[in-house]
Coordinates of C-alpha atoms in Angstrom, one line a residue:
M413 CA 0.0 0.0 0.0
L414 CA 1.1 3.5 -0.7
K415 CA 1.3 6.2 1.9
P416 CA -1.0 9.1 1.4
V417 CA 1.8 11.3 0.1
E418 CA 3.1 8.6 -2.2
L419 CA -0.5 8.2 -3.6
E420 CA -0.7 12.0 -4.1
I421 CA 2.6 12.1 -6.1
E422 CA 1.6 9.1 -8.1
L423 CA -1.8 10.7 -9.1
F424 CA -0.2 14.0 -10.0
C425 CA 2.3 11.9 -12.3
R426 CA 0.2 9.3 -13.7
G427 CA -3.3 11.0 -13.6
M428 CA -6.6 9.0 -13.2
R429 CA -9.3 7.3 -15.1
I430 CA -12.9 7.6 -14.0
A431 CA -15.2 4.6 -14.0
E432 CA -18.5 4.9 -15.7
S433 CA -20.3 4.2 -12.4
C434 CA -19.1 7.4 -10.9
H435 CA -21.1 10.6 -10.7
T436 CA -18.4 13.2 -10.4
A437 CA -20.3 15.7 -12.5
E438 CA -23.1 15.7 -9.9
D439 CA -21.0 14.9 -6.8
G440 CA -17.9 16.9 -7.3
R441 CA -16.5 20.3 -8.6
R442 CA -16.4 21.0 -12.2
I443 CA -13.2 20.8 -14.0
S444 CA -12.0 24.4 -14.5
R445 CA -9.5 25.4 -17.1
T446 CA -8.6 28.8 -15.7
R447 CA -5.4 30.7 -15.0
A448 CA -2.4 29.0 -16.3
G449 CA -4.4 25.6 -16.7
L450 CA -2.7 23.7 -13.9
G451 CA -5.9 23.2 -12.0
S452 CA -7.6 21.3 -14.9
G453 CA -8.2 18.3 -13.1
L454 CA -10.7 16.7 -10.7
E455 CA -10.5 17.7 -7.1
I456 CA -10.4 14.8 -4.5
V457 CA -9.4 14.6 -0.9
I458 CA -7.1 11.7 0.5
P459 CA -8.1 11.1 4.1
A460 CA -4.9 11.1 6.3
P461 CA -4.0 12.4 9.7
K462 CA -4.2 15.5 7.7
P463 CA -6.5 15.3 4.7
I464 CA -4.7 16.0 1.4
W465 CA -6.2 17.9 -1.3
V466 CA -5.3 16.8 -4.9
N467 CA -6.3 18.2 -8.4
V468 CA -5.9 15.0 -10.3
P469 CA -5.2 15.1 -14.0
V470 CA -8.2 13.3 -15.7
V471 CA -8.5 14.8 -19.3
E472 CA -4.9 14.7 -20.5
P473 CA -4.0 11.7 -22.7
F474 CA -1.5 10.3 -20.2
A475 CA -4.4 10.1 -17.5
L476 CA -6.3 8.0 -19.9
R477 CA -3.6 5.4 -19.7
S478 CA -3.3 5.6 -15.9
P479 CA -3.2 2.6 -13.8
F480 CA -5.3 4.5 -11.1
V481 CA -9.1 4.3 -11.5
L482 CA -11.7 6.3 -9.6
D483 CA -14.6 3.9 -8.7
I484 CA -17.7 4.2 -6.3
S485 CA -19.3 1.4 -4.3
A486 CA -22.3 1.9 -2.0
G487 CA -21.8 5.7 -2.2
R488 CA -18.1 5.4 -1.2
Y489 CA -15.6 6.8 -3.6
F490 CA -12.1 5.1 -3.8
V491 CA -9.2 4.9 -6.1
N492 CA -8.1 1.5 -7.4
D493 CA -4.6 0.7 -8.4
T494 CA -4.9 -1.8 -11.1
R495 CA -1.4 -2.8 -10.7
D496 CA -1.7 -4.6 -7.5
G497 CA -5.5 -4.3 -6.8
A498 CA -5.1 -1.9 -3.8
D499 CA -8.0 0.5 -3.1
Y500 CA -7.7 3.8 -1.5
D501 CA -10.7 5.7 0.1
V502 CA -11.0 9.2 -1.1
T503 CA -13.8 11.8 -0.9
I504 CA -15.0 14.1 -3.6
P505 CA -15.6 17.6 -2.4
P506 CA -18.9 18.9 -3.6
E507 CA -19.1 22.1 -5.8
P508 CA -19.9 25.2 -3.9
A509 CA -23.4 26.4 -4.4
W510 CA -22.0 29.9 -5.3
Y511 CA -20.4 28.5 -8.5
S512 CA -23.8 28.4 -10.0
R513 CA -24.8 32.0 -9.0
N514 CA -24.1 35.4 -10.6
T515 CA -22.7 38.6 -9.2
S516 CA -24.9 41.7 -8.9
A517 CA -23.5 42.6 -12.4
D518 CA -24.8 39.3 -13.7
V519 CA -21.5 37.7 -14.2
P520 CA -21.2 34.0 -13.3
M521 CA -19.1 33.7 -10.0
S522 CA -17.2 30.7 -11.3
R523 CA -15.8 32.9 -14.2
V524 CA -14.5 35.4 -11.6
G525 CA -12.6 32.9 -9.3
V526 CA -12.5 29.2 -8.3
L527 CA -11.4 27.1 -5.4
Q528 CA -8.2 25.1 -5.8
G529 CA -8.3 23.2 -2.6
N530 CA -9.8 25.5 0.0
Y531 CA -8.3 28.8 -1.4
L532 CA -9.8 31.2 -3.9
G533 CA -7.6 31.8 -7.1
I534 CA -8.3 34.9 -9.2
Y535 CA -6.6 36.1 -12.3
I536 CA -7.2 39.7 -12.4
S537 CA -5.7 41.1 -15.6
N538 CA -6.2 40.7 -19.2
R539 CA -4.1 37.8 -20.7
C540 CA -0.4 37.8 -20.2
L541 CA 1.2 40.0 -22.8
Y542 CA 4.1 37.3 -23.5
W543 CA 1.2 35.8 -25.7
S544 CA 0.8 39.0 -27.7
W545 CA 4.3 38.9 -29.1
S546 CA 5.1 37.4 -32.6
P547 CA 6.4 34.9 -32.2
S548 CA 4.8 34.3 -28.9
L549 CA 7.0 34.5 -25.9
A550 CA 4.6 32.7 -23.6
C551 CA 6.1 29.9 -21.3
K552 CA 5.8 26.7 -23.2
F553 CA 3.8 24.9 -20.4
C554 CA 1.2 27.7 -19.9
T555 CA -2.3 28.1 -21.3
T556 CA -3.2 31.4 -19.7
G557 CA -3.6 33.0 -23.0
K558 CA -6.2 30.4 -24.1
N559 CA -8.1 30.4 -20.9
V560 CA -8.5 34.2 -20.0
G561 CA -11.5 35.4 -21.8
A562 CA -12.6 31.9 -22.7
A563 CA -13.0 29.9 -19.5
E564 CA -13.1 33.1 -17.3
E565 CA -13.8 36.7 -17.6
S566 CA -11.0 38.6 -19.4
R567 CA -11.2 41.6 -17.1
K568 CA -12.7 41.3 -13.4
R569 CA -14.6 44.2 -11.8
I570 CA -13.6 45.0 -8.3
T571 CA -17.2 44.6 -7.1
D572 CA -17.4 41.1 -8.7
V573 CA -14.3 40.0 -7.0
V574 CA -15.5 41.1 -3.7
E575 CA -18.8 39.4 -4.1
V576 CA -17.0 36.2 -5.1
A577 CA -14.5 36.4 -2.2
M578 CA -17.3 37.0 0.2
A579 CA -19.2 33.9 -1.1
A580 CA -16.1 31.8 -0.8
R581 CA -15.5 33.1 2.7
D582 CA -19.0 32.5 4.1
E583 CA -19.9 29.3 2.2
S584 CA -16.7 27.5 1.7
N585 CA -14.8 28.6 4.8
C586 CA -12.0 30.2 2.5
I587 CA -9.4 32.3 4.4
F588 CA -6.9 32.8 1.4
T589 CA -7.6 34.9 -1.9
H590 CA -4.8 34.5 -4.3
F591 CA -4.4 37.1 -7.2
N592 CA -2.1 36.5 -10.1
T593 CA -1.3 38.4 -13.3
G594 CA 0.9 37.7 -16.4
Y595 CA 3.5 40.0 -17.8
H596 CA 2.7 43.6 -18.3
Y597 CA 5.9 45.3 -19.2
E598 CA 7.3 45.0 -15.6
D599 CA 10.7 45.8 -17.1
K600 CA 9.7 49.1 -18.3
A601 CA 9.2 52.0 -15.7
D602 CA 7.1 54.1 -18.2
R603 CA 4.4 51.5 -18.2
E604 CA 4.1 51.3 -14.4
V605 CA 0.4 52.0 -14.6
I606 CA -0.2 48.5 -16.2
H607 CA 2.4 46.6 -14.1
G608 CA 0.7 43.6 -12.5
L609 CA 1.5 44.8 -9.0
R610 CA -0.3 48.1 -9.9
Q611 CA -3.3 46.2 -11.3
A612 CA -3.5 44.0 -8.2
Q613 CA -3.5 47.1 -5.7
P614 CA -7.2 48.0 -5.7
F615 CA -8.2 44.3 -5.5
V616 CA -6.1 43.7 -2.6
R617 CA -7.5 46.9 -0.9
A618 CA -11.1 46.0 -1.6
V619 CA -10.8 42.5 -0.3
R620 CA -8.8 43.5 2.7
T621 CA -11.5 46.1 3.6
H622 CA -14.7 44.2 2.8
V623 CA -13.7 40.4 3.1
G624 CA -10.7 39.9 5.3
G625 CA -8.6 36.7 5.4
F626 CA -5.0 36.3 3.9
I627 CA -4.2 37.8 0.6
G628 CA -1.4 36.7 -1.9
V629 CA -0.1 38.3 -5.1
Q630 CA 1.8 36.7 -7.9
A631 CA 3.1 39.0 -10.6
V632 CA 6.3 39.3 -12.7
P633 CA 8.9 41.1 -10.7
V634 CA 9.8 44.6 -11.2
P635 CA 13.3 46.1 -11.1
R636 CA 14.8 47.3 -7.9
N637 CA 14.1 51.0 -8.5
S638 CA 10.3 50.1 -8.5
Y639 CA 10.2 48.0 -5.3
Y640 CA 8.0 50.7 -3.7
E641 CA 5.4 48.8 -5.6
Y642 CA 5.8 46.0 -3.3
D643 CA 5.8 48.5 -0.3
E644 CA 2.4 49.9 -1.3
L645 CA 0.9 46.5 -1.9
I646 CA 1.9 45.4 1.6
A647 CA 0.4 48.6 3.0
A648 CA -2.8 47.9 1.0
G649 CA -3.0 44.5 2.8
T650 CA -1.0 41.9 1.0
D651 CA 0.4 39.1 3.3
H652 CA 2.2 37.0 0.8
F653 CA 4.0 37.3 -2.6
S654 CA 4.8 34.3 -4.9
F655 CA 7.4 34.3 -7.7
C656 CA 7.2 31.8 -10.4
Y657 CA 10.8 31.5 -11.7
E658 CA 9.9 27.9 -12.9
F659 CA 13.3 26.4 -13.4
E660 CA 16.7 26.5 -11.9
D661 CA 18.6 25.3 -14.9
P662 CA 19.4 28.5 -16.8
E663 CA 19.2 26.8 -20.3
V664 CA 15.8 25.2 -19.4
F665 CA 14.6 28.7 -18.1
A666 CA 15.6 30.4 -21.3
R667 CA 14.2 27.7 -23.6
L668 CA 10.9 27.2 -21.8
C669 CA 10.2 30.7 -20.4
P670 CA 11.5 32.8 -23.4
G671 CA 9.5 35.9 -22.3
K672 CA 10.8 36.0 -18.7
A673 CA 14.3 35.3 -19.9
Q674 CA 14.2 38.1 -22.5
T675 CA 12.6 40.7 -20.3
V676 CA 13.3 40.5 -16.6
G677 CA 15.7 37.5 -16.4
Q678 CA 16.0 34.9 -13.8
H679 CA 17.9 37.1 -11.4
A680 CA 14.9 39.5 -11.0
F681 CA 12.9 36.7 -9.4
F682 CA 15.4 36.1 -6.7
E683 CA 16.2 39.8 -5.9
A684 CA 12.5 40.4 -5.4
M685 CA 11.9 37.4 -3.5
E686 CA 14.8 38.4 -1.1
Y687 CA 13.3 41.9 -0.6
T688 CA 9.7 40.9 0.1
S689 CA 10.9 38.2 2.4
R690 CA 12.8 40.7 4.5
K691 CA 9.7 42.9 4.4
L692 CA 7.2 40.2 5.4
G693 CA 9.3 37.7 7.2
R694 CA 10.7 34.3 6.6
G695 CA 8.4 31.9 5.0
R696 CA 5.8 34.5 4.0
V697 CA 7.0 34.6 0.4
S698 CA 7.2 31.7 -1.8
G699 CA 9.4 30.7 -4.8
E700 CA 7.5 28.6 -7.3
I701 CA 9.4 25.9 -9.3
I702 CA 8.3 23.0 -11.7
A703 CA 9.7 19.7 -11.1
G704 CA 9.9 16.9 -13.8
V705 CA 11.3 18.8 -16.7
E706 CA 14.9 19.8 -15.8
P707 CA 17.2 17.3 -14.1
I708 CA 16.2 16.8 -10.6
E709 CA 19.4 17.8 -9.2
A710 CA 18.9 21.3 -10.6
T711 CA 15.4 21.3 -9.0
K712 CA 17.0 20.4 -5.7
R713 CA 19.4 23.3 -6.0
G714 CA 16.4 25.5 -6.9
I715 CA 14.7 24.4 -3.7
D716 CA 17.8 25.3 -1.6
R717 CA 18.1 28.7 -3.3
I718 CA 14.6 29.6 -2.5
V719 CA 15.0 28.7 1.2
N720 CA 18.3 30.5 1.3
A721 CA 16.3 33.6 0.1
G722 CA 14.1 33.4 3.1
A723 CA 11.2 32.1 1.1
F724 CA 9.0 29.0 1.1
P725 CA 9.4 26.5 -1.8
T726 CA 6.4 25.7 -3.9
V727 CA 7.1 22.9 -6.1
C728 CA 4.7 22.0 -8.9
I729 CA 4.9 18.7 -10.6
F730 CA 5.0 19.3 -14.3
R731 CA 1.5 18.6 -16.0
P732 CA 1.4 18.6 -19.8
T733 CA -1.8 20.6 -20.0
L734 CA -3.9 20.4 -23.0
G735 CA -3.4 23.4 -25.3
S736 CA 0.0 24.1 -24.2
E737 CA 3.2 23.7 -26.4
M738 CA 4.3 21.0 -24.0
E739 CA 1.0 18.9 -24.1
E740 CA 2.8 16.0 -25.7
V741 CA 5.7 15.8 -23.2
A742 CA 5.5 12.9 -20.9
P743 CA 4.8 13.7 -17.2
P744 CA 7.7 12.8 -14.8
D745 CA 8.5 9.5 -13.1
P746 CA 6.8 9.3 -9.5
D747 CA 10.0 8.0 -7.9
A748 CA 12.0 10.8 -9.1
M749 CA 9.3 13.1 -7.6
K750 CA 9.4 11.4 -4.4
E751 CA 13.3 12.2 -4.3
V752 CA 12.5 15.8 -5.0
F753 CA 10.0 16.1 -2.2
T754 CA 12.2 14.2 0.3
H755 CA 14.8 16.9 -0.4
L756 CA 12.3 19.5 0.1
H757 CA 11.3 18.2 3.5
Q758 CA 14.9 18.0 4.5
T759 CA 15.6 21.5 3.3
C760 CA 12.6 23.1 5.1
R761 CA 13.5 21.1 8.3
R762 CA 17.2 22.2 8.3
A763 CA 16.1 25.8 7.8
G764 CA 13.7 25.6 10.6
L765 CA 11.0 26.9 8.2
P766 CA 7.5 26.7 9.7
V767 CA 5.2 24.5 7.4
G768 CA 1.4 23.8 7.5
I769 CA 0.7 26.5 10.3
L770 CA -2.2 28.0 8.4
P771 CA -5.4 26.1 7.6
I772 CA -4.9 26.7 3.8
E773 CA -5.2 23.6 1.5
V774 CA -3.6 23.7 -2.0
S775 CA -4.7 21.1 -4.4
L776 CA -2.3 22.0 -7.2
V777 CA 1.0 21.0 -5.3
V778 CA 2.4 18.6 -2.8
Q779 CA 2.6 20.8 0.3
P780 CA 5.8 20.6 2.5
E781 CA 4.0 19.5 5.6
E782 CA 2.6 16.6 3.6
T783 CA 6.2 15.3 2.7
A784 CA 7.3 14.1 6.3
D785 CA 6.1 10.5 5.5
L786 CA 8.6 10.2 2.7
M787 CA 11.3 9.9 5.4
S788 CA 11.9 7.4 8.2
P789 CA 11.0 9.3 11.5
N790 CA 13.9 10.5 13.8
I791 CA 14.5 12.7 16.6
A792 CA 15.0 15.6 14.4
S793 CA 11.9 15.1 12.3
D794 CA 9.8 14.5 15.6
L795 CA 11.0 17.8 17.1
Y796 CA 10.2 19.6 13.8
A797 CA 6.8 18.3 13.8
L798 CA 6.1 19.3 17.4
K799 CA 7.5 22.7 16.6
N800 CA 4.9 23.1 13.7
S801 CA 2.2 21.6 15.8
A802 CA 2.8 24.2 18.6
L803 CA 2.9 27.0 16.1
R804 CA -0.4 25.9 14.6
Q805 CA -2.0 26.1 18.0
L806 CA -0.5 29.6 18.6
A807 CA -1.5 30.8 15.2
R808 CA -5.3 30.3 15.8
P809 CA -6.0 33.8 17.5
Y810 CA -4.0 35.4 14.7
V811 CA -6.0 33.6 12.0
A812 CA -9.2 34.6 13.6
W813 CA -7.9 38.2 13.7
K814 CA -6.9 38.1 10.0
R815 CA -10.4 36.8 9.0
R816 CA -11.9 40.2 10.0
P817 CA -12.2 42.9 7.3
R818 CA -10.0 45.8 8.0
G819 CA -12.5 48.7 8.1
S820 CA -14.4 49.1 11.2
R821 CA -17.6 49.7 9.4
A822 CA -16.9 46.5 7.2
A823 CA -16.1 44.5 10.3
A824 CA -19.4 45.5 11.9
M825 CA -21.3 44.4 8.8
A826 CA -19.3 41.0 8.4

C-alpha cells in the first residue's frame, strides 16, 4: 500500500481514469481550465491524519492510460490501483453553491474565481502579454492566453471579485484569496500604470477592507528601482507574494520561459523574493518551481536557493496541460518526484521553516507538511513536527483576527 503522500505524487504524475459508475459531474466540482491551466483536473481529498487535497489530471492523454481508476461502491468513492488491486478511500468535495450563482453585475461567479483546494484563485488582469508577441514569448507549459476570456472573464470588476470572495469566505470557509497576473511590461518603468502589481492593488485593498482573510499576489517582478510597488501593496493589505521562476537550470529557463528570460531575467525573481521576504518575514513569500522537466539535481538546487532567500518553496509537478506547447511531453517519473519532495522536506526542516501553520489547503501542489512521510522518522523530524504543531495552535488567534475585514464599518457588517 502507498502512503497518502506517495499516492498524491503518483496521481499527479500518472493521472486517473474515472469509472462509468462514478457521478463526479453531480458529486464533485466542475473541471475548471482557468489561469495557467494547472488546475484542470478533478478535485479529490485523500483522508490522512491531515486530509490531502489533490487536483488529479483526468483529461490529458497520459491520464487516460493511468493504472489508477476512480470508482464508487455503496456511495463510497475509492481509487483502485490496477497494478496490485489496492483500494484507497477518497472523498469528492462537492461544488460550492455559489459556483452556479451570478454577481450583482450578472457575471457567473465561477468565471471570476475558483477554489483550488480551499483557497480562492483569481486572475485579475487581461491575458499575459507574452502571448501577444510574434512569435509568442509565452511559457511553453502555460495556457493562460487560451483560458482568460474563454473559461473566465477577461477583465474582473472589483465589485465582482469582492462578491465572489465573500461567497467563498461565508460558504466555503475560505481564508486565502490569491491574485495573479501575467507579464505587463514590468521591465519598463514608463509602463508602471499597467504593471501587474499596480493592477492588483485596488483588488487587494477591496478584499482587505470588505472580506478579510489572507491575501497573496503573484506577478512578474519589477526592477529594484520600482520596489516601492511591493511596499505599497503590503500597505494595502498583501500578506504573501509568490514568484514563479519555474526552473533553476538557466538553459531550461531560457528555452521554456523565453519571455521571462528576455525581459526581466531569472535574477529578478530572486532579488524580489529576497526583498519581500525581508519585508514580510521568513516563510511568508514563496518561490515556485516546476519539477519533472529539468534534471532533478537542478530542481533540488532551486529548492535550496529559494529557502536561502528566506522564502517558502512551492514545487509543482509538471503537468502537460492540453493546449500548451508541451502537451505531448511525458509527465515525470513518480520515484524521481519522491526524491525531490524528500529533499524539500529535509531543506525546510534544516532551515527551521514553519510549514502547515495556516489552515490553507492547496490542491495543485504537494505541500511541504505532507512530505514528512517520505522519510523514516527520527528525533529531528519529531522535534520539527512538534514545533510546527505548537505554532499551529499559537496561530489560531492570529488567523481569527486576520479573517476580520480591516475597516471598522466593514467589520461591523461582516
